[in-house]
Amino acid sequence: MHKRRFIPLVLLRTALTYAICAIALLALLSVHLHVFPSAKLPSVSDSYKLPAQHEISYNRLTNELSWTQEFSPPQLSKAPPPLTKLDGSRGILDFNKLWKPPRSRDFVPCDEPSPLYSSPSESRGYLLVNTNGGLNQMRAGICDMVAVARIINATLVIPELDKRSFWQDSSNFSDVFDEDHFISALANDVKVIKKLPKDLTTATRAVKHFKSWSGIDYYQDEIAHMWEEYQVIRTAKSDSRLANNNLPVDIQKLRCRACYKALRFAPRIEAMGKLLVERMRSYGPYIALHLRYEKDMLAFSGCTHGLSPAEADELTTIRENTAYWKVKDIDPIEQRNKGYCPLTPKEVGMFLTALGYPSNTPIYIAAGDIYGGDSKMSELRSRFPILMSKEKLASMHELEPFMGHASQMAALDYIVSVESDVFIPSYSGNMARAVEGHRRYLGHRKTISPDRKALVRLFDKVERGSLKEGKSLSDQIVEIHKRRQGSPRKRKGPISGTKGMDRFRSEEAFYVNPLPDCLCQKEMPHVKGSYISK
């Protein structure tokens, strides 16, 4: 009788135990399904599935990547961390402000020739060009030589790239640029051929160093008259041979067409560049940082801030042993105080932090080997750990075709920099200026140009302890750079008071800012016509 009394209790306890187990099992299954909705492992293509690419306007890039294998390098096997917006409505506004490009004021490219422009006149001879300098110095020089060939009625032979500069790059024109496209794109402007005709290979040729920053009169008079004695003219330098201002509008427009339309990179470079852009964009909006903290730049400029005595001595030796660098005795402190030195990686980190970029901002390092390597990059990396480069975004197998060719590697950096959401150069060298000009041409994309002279004064105060990092430093840096973000403006003329050659040398380079010659403002609705030149 006593046992019968406990039977219902036992049954109830058993039922409760089964129910608890069932609930626990269902809960566990629910969690599993929520976290792992599919047994499918993420593929490489899933990892790099990009958002709508409304910001990528490099539409010339080929979609075919058959020349290389597309596989994820080890460092990109995991999906990148998302960019987190700052908390609160004010945080969202600040986040958008960091990435928002300046107002373009409806400026668009208008580099088509005028109605008076005609097909090239009958060629009077052949122009041979030996370019000089790095990639962007050569690019600017080639575009100038296209204009010069038009002015003097010359047939332009595909230029020879510089193989003797600091980088010792053996690349030919067709290794870096799309040769056939270059020829066809300029067909209505200048006749371009790949090689000098065989019957002229041994002909006497005039070797001429064209004067720097020369106007149209110099070429029409002094150079064009050389056709009376020679069929072939060769120039050993191509950079800065043409004035920045006061040239016929059609010549200026031709320079723009040559630079931004005809001088396209070789197909495999453009394809690899597109791949790097896509992989960088998988991290979200990104900054391209042209960190000009390489051995050649520091040796040339004489900048030694933050370096050891041994490193400073090494750079001095390089400068003294480089014959074509004419300035040998440089005061590094004076250079830095005048703003003539590239920002150090540490200073760049302070700069970006002061501007308000959060620590998880993706940054593409467009540069060669940083002098001092990881030890010099550590303070920038501690602030911004997502530091990427072509070597990190692509595998060794993918980069192998470009290795050992400085111009081709620089071209990859150029593409990723032009397509970035924000471009920041640590120094205003040829690469920085060329990218800035291209971004202006493509719609005034955000380009923040550091005021190095002002920044040095602030950073020195921080180093001395008279100013702390925080709101005060940030407010000052933000204020200084409000008008240094790539908004439309006319190209700067010569510095007041300069004379002679220094007057032309002080002008802002044409390739830094193609406004007003190659950019026009869209008409207002009540104005007739296509564009209004500004």
Short mmCIF file of C-alpha atoms in Angstrom, two decimals:
data_model
loop_
_atom_site.label_atom_id
_atom_site.label_comp_id
_atom_site.label_asym_id
_atom_site.label_seq_id
_atom_site.Cartn_x
_atom_site.Cartn_y
_atom_site.Cartn_z
CA MET A 1 0.00 0.00 0.00
CA HIS A 2 2.90 2.27 0.93
CA LYS A 3 4.69 1.47 -2.39
CA ARG A 4 1.58 2.21 -4.45
CA ARG A 5 1.50 5.71 -2.93
CA PHE A 6 4.94 6.52 -4.51
CA ILE A 7 4.25 5.18 -8.02
CA PRO A 8 2.67 8.46 -9.34
CA LEU A 9 5.56 10.45 -7.85
CA VAL A 10 8.13 8.26 -9.64
CA LEU A 11 6.26 8.54 -12.91
CA LEU A 12 6.04 12.35 -12.56
CA ARG A 13 9.76 12.60 -11.79
CA THR A 14 10.58 10.42 -14.83
CA ALA A 15 8.36 12.51 -17.10
CA LEU A 16 9.99 15.72 -15.86
CA THR A 17 13.46 14.30 -16.50
CA TYR A 18 12.54 13.37 -20.08
CA ALA A 19 11.00 16.78 -20.65
CA ILE A 20 14.09 18.62 -19.37
CA CYS A 21 16.34 16.48 -21.60
CA ALA A 22 14.13 17.14 -24.62
CA ILE A 23 14.14 20.90 -23.99
CA ALA A 24 17.92 20.91 -23.59
CA LEU A 25 18.33 18.92 -26.81
CA LEU A 26 16.05 21.30 -28.74
CA ALA A 27 17.90 24.32 -27.37
CA LEU A 28 21.25 22.86 -28.39
CA LEU A 29 19.96 22.07 -31.87
CA SER A 30 18.55 25.59 -32.21
CA VAL A 31 21.90 27.16 -31.33
CA HIS A 32 23.68 24.89 -33.79
CA LEU A 33 21.32 25.84 -36.60
CA HIS A 34 21.64 29.55 -35.79
CA VAL A 35 25.43 29.57 -35.74
CA PHE A 36 25.95 27.04 -38.52
CA PRO A 37 23.01 27.46 -40.91
CA SER A 38 24.78 25.47 -43.61
CA ALA A 39 27.45 22.83 -43.70
CA LYS A 40 28.97 24.62 -46.67
CA LEU A 41 32.43 26.05 -45.94
CA PRO A 42 33.08 29.65 -47.09
CA SER A 43 34.89 29.73 -50.41
CA VAL A 44 37.41 32.29 -51.55
CA SER A 45 34.79 33.92 -53.76
CA ASP A 46 32.45 34.18 -50.75
CA SER A 47 35.14 35.88 -48.71
CA TYR A 48 35.68 38.45 -51.42
CA LYS A 49 32.08 39.04 -52.41
CA LEU A 50 32.00 42.79 -52.68
CA PRO A 51 29.28 45.38 -52.14
CA ALA A 52 27.94 47.32 -55.12
CA GLN A 53 30.98 48.89 -56.71
CA HIS A 54 29.45 52.29 -57.39
CA GLU A 55 32.69 53.96 -56.38
CA ILE A 56 34.95 52.00 -58.69
CA SER A 57 35.23 53.91 -61.95
CA TYR A 58 38.32 52.25 -63.31
CA ASN A 59 36.11 50.74 -65.99
CA ARG A 60 39.00 50.12 -68.34
CA LEU A 61 40.19 47.22 -66.21
CA THR A 62 39.62 43.89 -67.90
CA ASN A 63 37.27 41.39 -66.32
CA GLU A 64 39.35 38.50 -67.56
CA LEU A 65 41.89 37.28 -65.01
CA SER A 66 42.89 34.11 -66.84
CA TRP A 67 46.55 35.13 -66.92
CA THR A 68 46.84 34.47 -63.18
CA GLN A 69 45.37 32.11 -60.61
CA GLU A 70 42.91 33.71 -58.23
CA PHE A 71 43.41 32.10 -54.88
CA SER A 72 43.56 33.55 -51.41
CA PRO A 73 47.00 34.05 -49.91
CA PRO A 74 47.39 32.64 -46.38
CA GLN A 75 47.04 36.01 -44.65
CA LEU A 76 43.59 36.54 -46.21
CA SER A 77 42.09 33.15 -45.44
CA LYS A 78 39.75 34.71 -42.88
CA ALA A 79 37.02 37.20 -43.61
CA PRO A 80 38.16 40.72 -42.71
CA PRO A 81 36.71 42.42 -39.63
CA PRO A 82 33.90 44.84 -40.43
CA LEU A 83 34.35 48.58 -40.04
CA THR A 84 32.29 49.62 -37.04
CA LYS A 85 30.56 52.96 -37.02
CA LEU A 86 30.92 55.17 -34.00
CA ASP A 87 28.13 55.02 -31.44
CA GLY A 88 25.26 57.49 -31.60
CA SER A 89 23.91 59.71 -34.36
CA ARG A 90 26.87 62.07 -34.01
CA GLY A 91 29.21 59.10 -34.45
CA ILE A 92 27.51 58.12 -37.72
CA LEU A 93 27.86 61.69 -38.98
CA ASP A 94 31.55 61.67 -38.07
CA PHE A 95 32.01 58.30 -39.76
CA ASN A 96 30.44 59.55 -43.00
CA LYS A 97 32.44 62.75 -42.84
CA LEU A 98 35.69 60.80 -42.71
CA TRP A 99 34.97 59.13 -46.04
CA LYS A 100 32.81 61.64 -47.87
CA PRO A 101 34.58 63.17 -50.91
CA PRO A 102 34.67 66.95 -51.31
CA ARG A 103 32.00 68.65 -53.41
CA SER A 104 32.96 68.31 -57.06
CA ARG A 105 30.86 71.35 -58.01
CA ASP A 106 29.82 69.39 -61.11
CA PHE A 107 33.25 69.51 -62.75
CA VAL A 108 33.64 66.80 -65.37
CA PRO A 109 36.34 65.93 -67.94
CA CYS A 110 36.15 68.00 -71.11
CA ASP A 111 39.32 67.07 -72.93
CA GLU A 112 37.88 66.56 -76.41
CA PRO A 113 39.53 68.77 -79.07
CA SER A 114 37.95 71.99 -80.25
CA PRO A 115 36.17 72.24 -83.65
CA LEU A 116 39.31 73.88 -85.10
CA TYR A 117 41.48 70.89 -84.21
CA SER A 118 42.55 68.78 -87.20
CA SER A 119 44.21 65.44 -87.84
CA PRO A 120 48.00 65.44 -87.56
CA SER A 121 49.85 67.21 -90.36
CA GLU A 122 52.31 65.38 -92.59
CA SER A 123 55.23 64.20 -90.48
CA ARG A 124 58.49 66.09 -90.96
CA GLY A 125 60.63 63.53 -89.12
CA TYR A 126 60.90 61.13 -86.21
CA LEU A 127 61.12 61.94 -82.51
CA LEU A 128 63.03 59.48 -80.31
CA VAL A 129 62.48 59.82 -76.58
CA ASN A 130 64.56 58.47 -73.72
CA THR A 131 62.50 58.93 -70.58
CA ASN A 132 64.03 59.51 -67.17
CA GLY A 133 63.08 58.86 -63.55
CA GLY A 134 60.58 56.57 -61.89
CA LEU A 135 57.19 55.46 -63.20
CA ASN A 136 55.26 58.69 -62.70
CA GLN A 137 58.09 60.94 -63.80
CA MET A 138 58.24 58.90 -67.00
CA ARG A 139 54.45 58.99 -67.44
CA ALA A 140 54.36 62.78 -67.23
CA GLY A 141 57.32 63.04 -69.60
CA ILE A 142 55.72 60.75 -72.18
CA CYS A 143 52.55 62.85 -72.18
CA ASP A 144 54.62 65.99 -72.70
CA MET A 145 56.44 64.35 -75.60
CA VAL A 146 53.12 63.47 -77.23
CA ALA A 147 52.26 67.18 -77.15
CA VAL A 148 55.73 68.15 -78.42
CA ALA A 149 55.44 65.69 -81.32
CA ARG A 150 52.15 67.35 -82.28
CA ILE A 151 53.69 70.83 -82.08
CA ILE A 152 56.68 70.01 -84.31
CA ASN A 153 54.82 67.67 -86.71
CA ALA A 154 56.87 64.63 -85.72
CA THR A 155 56.18 60.92 -85.82
CA LEU A 156 56.68 59.71 -82.26
CA VAL A 157 58.58 56.45 -81.84
CA ILE A 158 57.44 54.49 -78.78
CA PRO A 159 59.57 55.94 -75.94
CA GLU A 160 62.39 54.06 -74.25
CA LEU A 161 61.87 53.71 -70.51
CA ASP A 162 64.61 54.66 -68.05
CA LYS A 163 66.71 51.61 -67.20
CA ARG A 164 69.55 53.43 -65.45
CA SER A 165 67.79 55.19 -62.58
CA PHE A 166 67.97 54.20 -58.92
CA TRP A 167 65.59 51.27 -59.47
CA GLN A 168 67.52 49.64 -62.36
CA ASP A 169 64.29 48.41 -63.97
CA SER A 170 64.71 46.56 -67.29
CA SER A 171 61.05 46.98 -68.30
CA ASN A 172 60.23 48.11 -71.82
CA PHE A 173 57.28 50.31 -72.76
CA SER A 174 55.08 47.33 -73.63
CA ASP A 175 55.85 45.69 -70.26
CA VAL A 176 54.34 48.64 -68.38
CA PHE A 177 51.85 50.20 -70.83
CA ASP A 178 49.35 48.94 -73.37
CA GLU A 179 51.35 49.76 -76.49
CA ASP A 180 48.69 49.06 -79.11
CA HIS A 181 46.09 51.07 -77.22
CA PHE A 182 48.52 53.98 -76.89
CA ILE A 183 49.06 54.05 -80.64
CA SER A 184 45.39 53.74 -81.59
CA ALA A 185 44.12 56.18 -78.95
CA LEU A 186 46.38 58.93 -80.34
CA ALA A 187 45.71 58.20 -84.02
CA ASN A 188 43.84 61.49 -84.50
CA ASP A 189 46.51 63.48 -82.68
CA VAL A 190 49.98 62.15 -83.40
CA LYS A 191 51.35 59.34 -85.52
CA VAL A 192 53.03 56.81 -83.22
CA ILE A 193 55.13 53.86 -84.40
CA LYS A 194 56.82 51.05 -82.49
CA LYS A 195 60.26 51.26 -84.10
CA LEU A 196 62.27 53.62 -86.25
CA PRO A 197 62.22 52.55 -89.95
CA LYS A 198 65.19 50.34 -90.81
CA ASP A 199 66.53 52.71 -93.45
CA LEU A 200 66.92 55.38 -90.75
CA THR A 201 68.52 53.32 -88.02
CA THR A 202 72.00 54.41 -89.09
CA ALA A 203 71.04 57.93 -90.17
CA THR A 204 72.65 60.90 -88.42
CA ARG A 205 70.38 62.11 -85.69
CA ALA A 206 70.27 65.29 -83.66
CA VAL A 207 70.66 64.76 -79.92
CA LYS A 208 68.97 67.59 -78.10
CA HIS A 209 68.21 68.34 -74.47
CA PHE A 210 64.93 70.22 -74.72
CA LYS A 211 64.79 73.20 -72.38
CA SER A 212 62.78 72.75 -69.22
CA TRP A 213 59.29 74.27 -68.99
CA SER A 214 59.39 75.59 -72.55
CA GLY A 215 56.45 77.18 -74.30
CA ILE A 216 55.11 76.52 -77.80
CA ASP A 217 57.34 79.19 -79.40
CA TYR A 218 60.50 77.34 -78.38
CA TYR A 219 59.35 74.15 -80.11
CA GLN A 220 57.89 75.82 -83.19
CA ASP A 221 61.01 77.92 -83.75
CA GLU A 222 64.16 76.38 -82.35
CA ILE A 223 63.26 72.66 -82.47
CA ALA A 224 61.12 72.51 -85.62
CA HIS A 225 63.90 74.22 -87.60
CA MET A 226 66.11 71.19 -86.95
CA TRP A 227 64.06 69.24 -89.53
CA GLU A 228 65.93 71.18 -92.22
CA GLU A 229 69.09 69.21 -91.37
CA TYR A 230 67.90 66.03 -89.65
CA GLN A 231 65.23 63.38 -90.10
CA VAL A 232 65.59 62.09 -86.57
CA ILE A 233 65.70 64.07 -83.31
CA ARG A 234 66.45 62.35 -80.03
CA THR A 235 65.88 63.83 -76.59
CA ALA A 236 67.61 62.27 -73.61
CA LYS A 237 65.20 63.68 -71.03
CA SER A 238 61.43 63.91 -71.14
CA ASP A 239 60.33 65.26 -67.76
CA SER A 240 59.32 68.92 -67.31
CA ARG A 241 60.06 69.79 -70.93
CA LEU A 242 56.77 71.63 -71.42
CA ALA A 243 55.34 74.64 -69.61
CA ASN A 244 52.45 74.05 -67.22
CA ASN A 245 50.49 77.13 -68.26
CA ASN A 246 49.97 79.54 -71.16
CA LEU A 247 49.83 76.86 -73.86
CA PRO A 248 47.09 76.54 -76.52
CA VAL A 249 43.99 74.89 -75.09
CA ASP A 250 44.09 72.04 -77.61
CA ILE A 251 47.67 71.21 -76.61
CA GLN A 252 46.64 71.08 -72.97
CA LYS A 253 43.67 68.88 -73.78
CA LEU A 254 45.96 66.58 -75.75
CA ARG A 255 48.16 66.21 -72.67
CA CYS A 256 45.09 65.11 -70.71
CA ARG A 257 43.97 62.61 -73.34
CA ALA A 258 47.48 61.19 -73.47
CA CYS A 259 47.71 60.92 -69.68
CA TYR A 260 44.28 59.67 -68.69
CA LYS A 261 43.10 57.85 -71.81
CA ALA A 262 45.97 56.79 -74.05
CA LEU A 263 48.59 55.86 -71.45
CA ARG A 264 46.83 52.80 -70.08
CA PHE A 265 48.78 50.18 -68.14
CA ALA A 266 49.50 46.80 -69.72
CA PRO A 267 46.54 44.37 -69.49
CA ARG A 268 48.10 42.06 -66.92
CA ILE A 269 48.98 45.04 -64.68
CA GLU A 270 45.46 46.42 -64.93
CA ALA A 271 43.96 43.00 -64.18
CA MET A 272 46.19 42.50 -61.13
CA GLY A 273 45.43 46.04 -59.98
CA LYS A 274 41.69 45.37 -60.24
CA LEU A 275 42.12 42.22 -58.16
CA LEU A 276 44.00 44.14 -55.46
CA VAL A 277 41.28 46.81 -55.40
CA GLU A 278 38.57 44.18 -55.00
CA ARG A 279 40.41 42.46 -52.18
CA MET A 280 41.07 45.76 -50.44
CA ARG A 281 37.41 46.76 -50.81
CA SER A 282 36.35 43.57 -49.07
CA TYR A 283 37.50 45.32 -45.90
CA GLY A 284 35.17 48.24 -46.58
CA PRO A 285 36.18 51.86 -47.27
CA TYR A 286 39.97 52.13 -47.25
CA ILE A 287 42.78 54.67 -47.18
CA ALA A 288 45.64 54.40 -49.65
CA LEU A 289 48.71 55.74 -47.90
CA HIS A 290 51.65 56.62 -50.11
CA LEU A 291 54.29 56.16 -47.44
CA ARG A 292 57.36 57.67 -49.06
CA TYR A 293 59.71 56.45 -46.35
CA GLU A 294 62.04 54.52 -48.60
CA LYS A 295 65.82 54.56 -48.75
CA ASP A 296 66.11 56.52 -52.00
CA MET A 297 63.71 59.26 -50.83
CA LEU A 298 65.41 59.73 -47.47
CA ALA A 299 68.86 59.74 -49.06
CA PHE A 300 67.80 62.26 -51.71
CA SER A 301 66.05 64.61 -49.27
CA GLY A 302 68.62 64.29 -46.49
CA CYS A 303 65.91 63.61 -43.90
CA THR A 304 67.10 61.69 -40.85
CA HIS A 305 64.55 62.42 -38.10
CA GLY A 306 63.98 59.32 -36.01
CA LEU A 307 66.92 57.44 -37.54
CA SER A 308 70.01 56.10 -35.79
CA PRO A 309 73.45 57.67 -36.51
CA ALA A 310 74.40 54.57 -38.51
CA GLU A 311 71.27 54.86 -40.67
CA ALA A 312 71.87 58.58 -41.22
CA ASP A 313 75.47 57.88 -42.29
CA GLU A 314 74.29 55.22 -44.75
CA LEU A 315 71.90 57.68 -46.39
CA THR A 316 74.61 60.36 -46.61
CA THR A 317 76.92 57.88 -48.35
CA ILE A 318 74.21 57.01 -50.89
CA ARG A 319 73.58 60.69 -51.63
CA GLU A 320 77.29 61.46 -52.05
CA ASN A 321 77.78 58.50 -54.40
CA THR A 322 74.80 59.28 -56.63
CA ALA A 323 76.28 61.54 -59.31
CA TYR A 324 73.04 63.01 -60.67
CA TRP A 325 71.86 64.14 -57.21
CA LYS A 326 73.56 67.52 -57.22
CA VAL A 327 72.84 68.69 -53.65
CA LYS A 328 75.14 66.85 -51.26
CA ASP A 329 75.35 68.90 -48.05
CA ILE A 330 71.90 69.01 -46.44
CA ASP A 331 70.85 70.14 -42.95
CA PRO A 332 68.23 67.53 -41.92
CA ILE A 333 66.76 69.69 -39.13
CA GLU A 334 66.26 72.66 -41.47
CA GLN A 335 64.76 70.36 -44.11
CA ARG A 336 62.24 69.00 -41.64
CA ASN A 337 61.31 72.39 -40.17
CA LYS A 338 60.56 73.70 -43.67
CA GLY A 339 58.25 70.74 -44.37
CA TYR A 340 60.57 69.21 -46.97
CA CYS A 341 60.75 65.78 -45.32
CA PRO A 342 58.28 62.92 -45.70
CA LEU A 343 56.28 62.15 -42.58
CA THR A 344 57.62 59.19 -40.61
CA PRO A 345 55.36 56.17 -40.07
CA LYS A 346 54.93 57.28 -36.43
CA GLU A 347 53.90 60.79 -37.52
CA VAL A 348 51.45 59.36 -40.05
CA GLY A 349 49.83 57.34 -37.27
CA MET A 350 49.46 60.46 -35.11
CA PHE A 351 48.05 62.35 -38.10
CA LEU A 352 45.39 59.76 -38.94
CA THR A 353 44.38 59.41 -35.30
CA ALA A 354 44.02 63.18 -34.98
CA LEU A 355 41.84 63.30 -38.10
CA GLY A 356 39.46 60.87 -36.38
CA TYR A 357 40.01 57.61 -38.25
CA PRO A 358 39.32 54.65 -35.93
CA SER A 359 41.91 51.97 -35.27
CA ASN A 360 40.11 49.40 -37.46
CA THR A 361 40.45 51.56 -40.59
CA PRO A 362 41.89 49.48 -43.47
CA ILE A 363 45.03 51.11 -44.86
CA TYR A 364 46.79 50.14 -48.08
CA ILE A 365 50.51 50.94 -47.96
CA ALA A 366 51.53 52.11 -51.44
CA ALA A 367 55.30 51.99 -51.19
CA GLY A 368 58.43 50.01 -51.75
CA ASP A 369 60.58 48.71 -48.90
CA ILE A 370 60.18 50.96 -45.86
CA TYR A 371 63.58 52.04 -44.55
CA GLY A 372 64.11 50.32 -41.21
CA GLY A 373 61.42 47.73 -41.92
CA ASP A 374 59.12 46.50 -39.15
CA SER A 375 60.89 48.49 -36.44
CA LYS A 376 59.89 51.76 -38.14
CA MET A 377 56.36 50.52 -38.90
CA SER A 378 55.60 49.25 -35.39
CA GLU A 379 54.15 52.52 -34.04
CA LEU A 380 51.88 52.99 -37.07
CA ARG A 381 50.78 49.35 -36.85
CA SER A 382 50.03 49.66 -33.12
CA ARG A 383 47.49 52.38 -33.97
CA PHE A 384 46.17 50.88 -37.21
CA PRO A 385 46.69 47.10 -37.29
CA ILE A 386 44.92 46.54 -40.63
CA LEU A 387 47.91 47.58 -42.74
CA MET A 388 47.79 45.91 -46.14
CA SER A 389 50.03 45.95 -49.19
CA LYS A 390 50.20 44.19 -52.52
CA GLU A 391 52.46 41.60 -50.91
CA LYS A 392 49.81 40.87 -48.26
CA LEU A 393 46.79 41.00 -50.57
CA ALA A 394 48.25 38.72 -53.23
CA SER A 395 50.23 35.52 -53.12
CA MET A 396 53.85 35.25 -54.23
CA HIS A 397 52.63 33.26 -57.23
CA GLU A 398 50.31 36.08 -58.30
CA LEU A 399 52.99 38.76 -57.90
CA GLU A 400 55.78 36.75 -59.50
CA PRO A 401 55.36 38.28 -63.01
CA PHE A 402 55.97 41.77 -61.58
CA MET A 403 58.74 41.03 -59.10
CA GLY A 404 62.06 42.71 -59.81
CA HIS A 405 60.40 45.41 -61.92
CA ALA A 406 59.97 48.57 -59.88
CA SER A 407 57.85 50.35 -62.51
CA GLN A 408 55.38 47.48 -62.76
CA MET A 409 55.09 47.17 -58.98
CA ALA A 410 54.61 50.94 -58.73
CA ALA A 411 51.85 50.72 -61.34
CA LEU A 412 49.93 48.31 -59.08
CA ASP A 413 50.21 50.79 -56.21
CA TYR A 414 49.07 53.55 -58.55
CA ILE A 415 45.86 51.71 -59.49
CA VAL A 416 44.94 50.88 -55.87
CA SER A 417 45.69 54.48 -54.86
CA VAL A 418 43.59 56.06 -57.60
CA GLU A 419 40.63 53.83 -56.66
CA SER A 420 40.87 54.33 -52.88
CA ASP A 421 38.17 56.09 -50.86
CA VAL A 422 40.80 58.39 -49.37
CA PHE A 423 44.32 58.98 -50.64
CA ILE A 424 46.98 60.40 -48.32
CA PRO A 425 50.60 60.96 -49.38
CA SER A 426 53.28 61.37 -46.73
CA TYR A 427 55.33 63.41 -49.23
CA SER A 428 54.45 65.41 -52.33
CA GLY A 429 56.61 63.51 -54.81
CA ASN A 430 55.89 62.42 -58.37
CA MET A 431 53.62 59.52 -57.37
CA ALA A 432 51.60 61.63 -54.95
CA ARG A 433 51.10 64.42 -57.46
CA ALA A 434 50.22 62.08 -60.32
CA VAL A 435 47.61 60.24 -58.23
CA GLU A 436 46.16 63.52 -56.96
CA GLY A 437 45.78 64.82 -60.52
CA HIS A 438 44.16 61.60 -61.71
CA ARG A 439 41.72 61.64 -58.79
CA ARG A 440 40.83 65.25 -59.60
CA TYR A 441 40.20 64.26 -63.21
CA LEU A 442 37.93 61.39 -62.11
CA GLY A 443 35.67 63.59 -59.98
CA HIS A 444 37.74 65.14 -57.21
CA ARG A 445 37.98 62.09 -55.03
CA LYS A 446 39.07 62.73 -51.46
CA THR A 447 42.79 63.39 -51.28
CA ILE A 448 44.16 64.72 -47.99
CA SER A 449 47.48 66.55 -48.46
CA PRO A 450 49.28 66.85 -45.11
CA ASP A 451 50.66 70.27 -44.23
CA ARG A 452 54.02 68.87 -43.17
CA LYS A 453 55.46 72.19 -42.00
CA ALA A 454 52.55 72.79 -39.63
CA LEU A 455 52.44 69.16 -38.51
CA VAL A 456 56.12 69.08 -37.59
CA ARG A 457 55.64 72.00 -35.21
CA LEU A 458 52.74 70.23 -33.51
CA PHE A 459 54.48 66.85 -33.33
CA ASP A 460 57.58 68.44 -31.82
CA LYS A 461 55.40 69.97 -29.11
CA VAL A 462 54.00 66.52 -28.36
CA GLU A 463 57.53 65.12 -28.21
CA ARG A 464 58.62 67.88 -25.81
CA GLY A 465 55.56 67.32 -23.63
CA SER A 466 54.09 70.81 -24.10
CA LEU A 467 51.12 69.36 -26.02
CA LYS A 468 49.32 66.08 -25.45
CA GLU A 469 47.60 63.89 -27.96
CA GLY A 470 43.86 64.31 -27.67
CA LYS A 471 41.17 66.84 -28.46
CA SER A 472 43.43 69.90 -28.60
CA LEU A 473 45.85 68.33 -31.08
CA SER A 474 42.99 66.81 -33.08
CA ASP A 475 41.09 70.10 -33.34
CA GLN A 476 44.19 71.91 -34.62
CA ILE A 477 45.03 69.26 -37.22
CA VAL A 478 41.44 69.00 -38.47
CA GLU A 479 41.24 72.79 -38.83
CA ILE A 480 44.54 72.97 -40.73
CA HIS A 481 43.37 70.36 -43.24
CA LYS A 482 39.82 71.52 -43.91
CA ARG A 483 40.84 72.97 -47.26
CA ARG A 484 43.40 70.31 -48.17
CA GLN A 485 41.08 67.49 -49.27
CA GLY A 486 41.10 67.66 -53.05
CA SER A 487 38.21 70.03 -53.71
CA PRO A 488 38.07 71.81 -57.09
CA ARG A 489 40.41 74.78 -57.56
CA LYS A 490 42.35 76.30 -60.42
CA ARG A 491 45.95 75.30 -60.94
CA LYS A 492 48.39 77.51 -59.08
CA GLY A 493 50.59 79.82 -61.11
CA PRO A 494 54.15 80.90 -60.32
CA ILE A 495 55.11 82.07 -56.85
CA SER A 496 54.99 85.84 -56.60
CA GLY A 497 58.39 87.49 -56.95
CA THR A 498 60.10 84.61 -58.77
CA LYS A 499 61.82 85.32 -62.08
CA GLY A 500 63.33 83.48 -65.03
CA MET A 501 63.50 79.70 -64.81
CA ASP A 502 62.53 79.75 -61.12
CA ARG A 503 59.23 81.36 -62.13
CA PHE A 504 58.29 78.38 -64.31
CA ARG A 505 59.73 75.89 -61.83
CA SER A 506 57.48 77.27 -59.07
CA GLU A 507 54.25 76.72 -61.00
CA GLU A 508 52.00 73.89 -59.92
CA ALA A 509 52.57 70.93 -62.22
CA PHE A 510 49.94 70.41 -64.91
CA TYR A 511 49.49 66.77 -63.85
CA VAL A 512 48.64 67.71 -60.27
CA ASN A 513 45.61 69.68 -61.37
CA PRO A 514 44.10 69.59 -64.89
CA LEU A 515 41.70 72.43 -64.02
CA PRO A 516 40.88 74.61 -65.95
CA ASP A 517 42.20 73.10 -69.19
CA CYS A 518 40.67 69.61 -69.04
CA LEU A 519 37.82 69.98 -66.56
CA CYS A 520 34.65 71.96 -67.17
CA GLN A 521 31.65 72.69 -65.01
CA LYS A 522 28.34 71.27 -66.13
CA GLU A 523 25.94 73.91 -67.33
CA MET A 524 23.18 75.12 -65.08
CA PRO A 525 19.70 74.23 -66.43
CA HIS A 526 19.03 77.76 -67.66
CA VAL A 527 22.26 78.03 -69.68
CA LYS A 528 22.45 76.83 -73.26
CA GLY A 529 25.34 74.71 -74.56
CA SER A 530 27.19 71.63 -73.35
CA TYR A 531 29.68 72.96 -70.83
CA ILE A 532 30.89 76.20 -69.39
CA SER A 533 34.68 76.46 -69.26
CA LYS A 534 35.93 77.81 -65.97
#
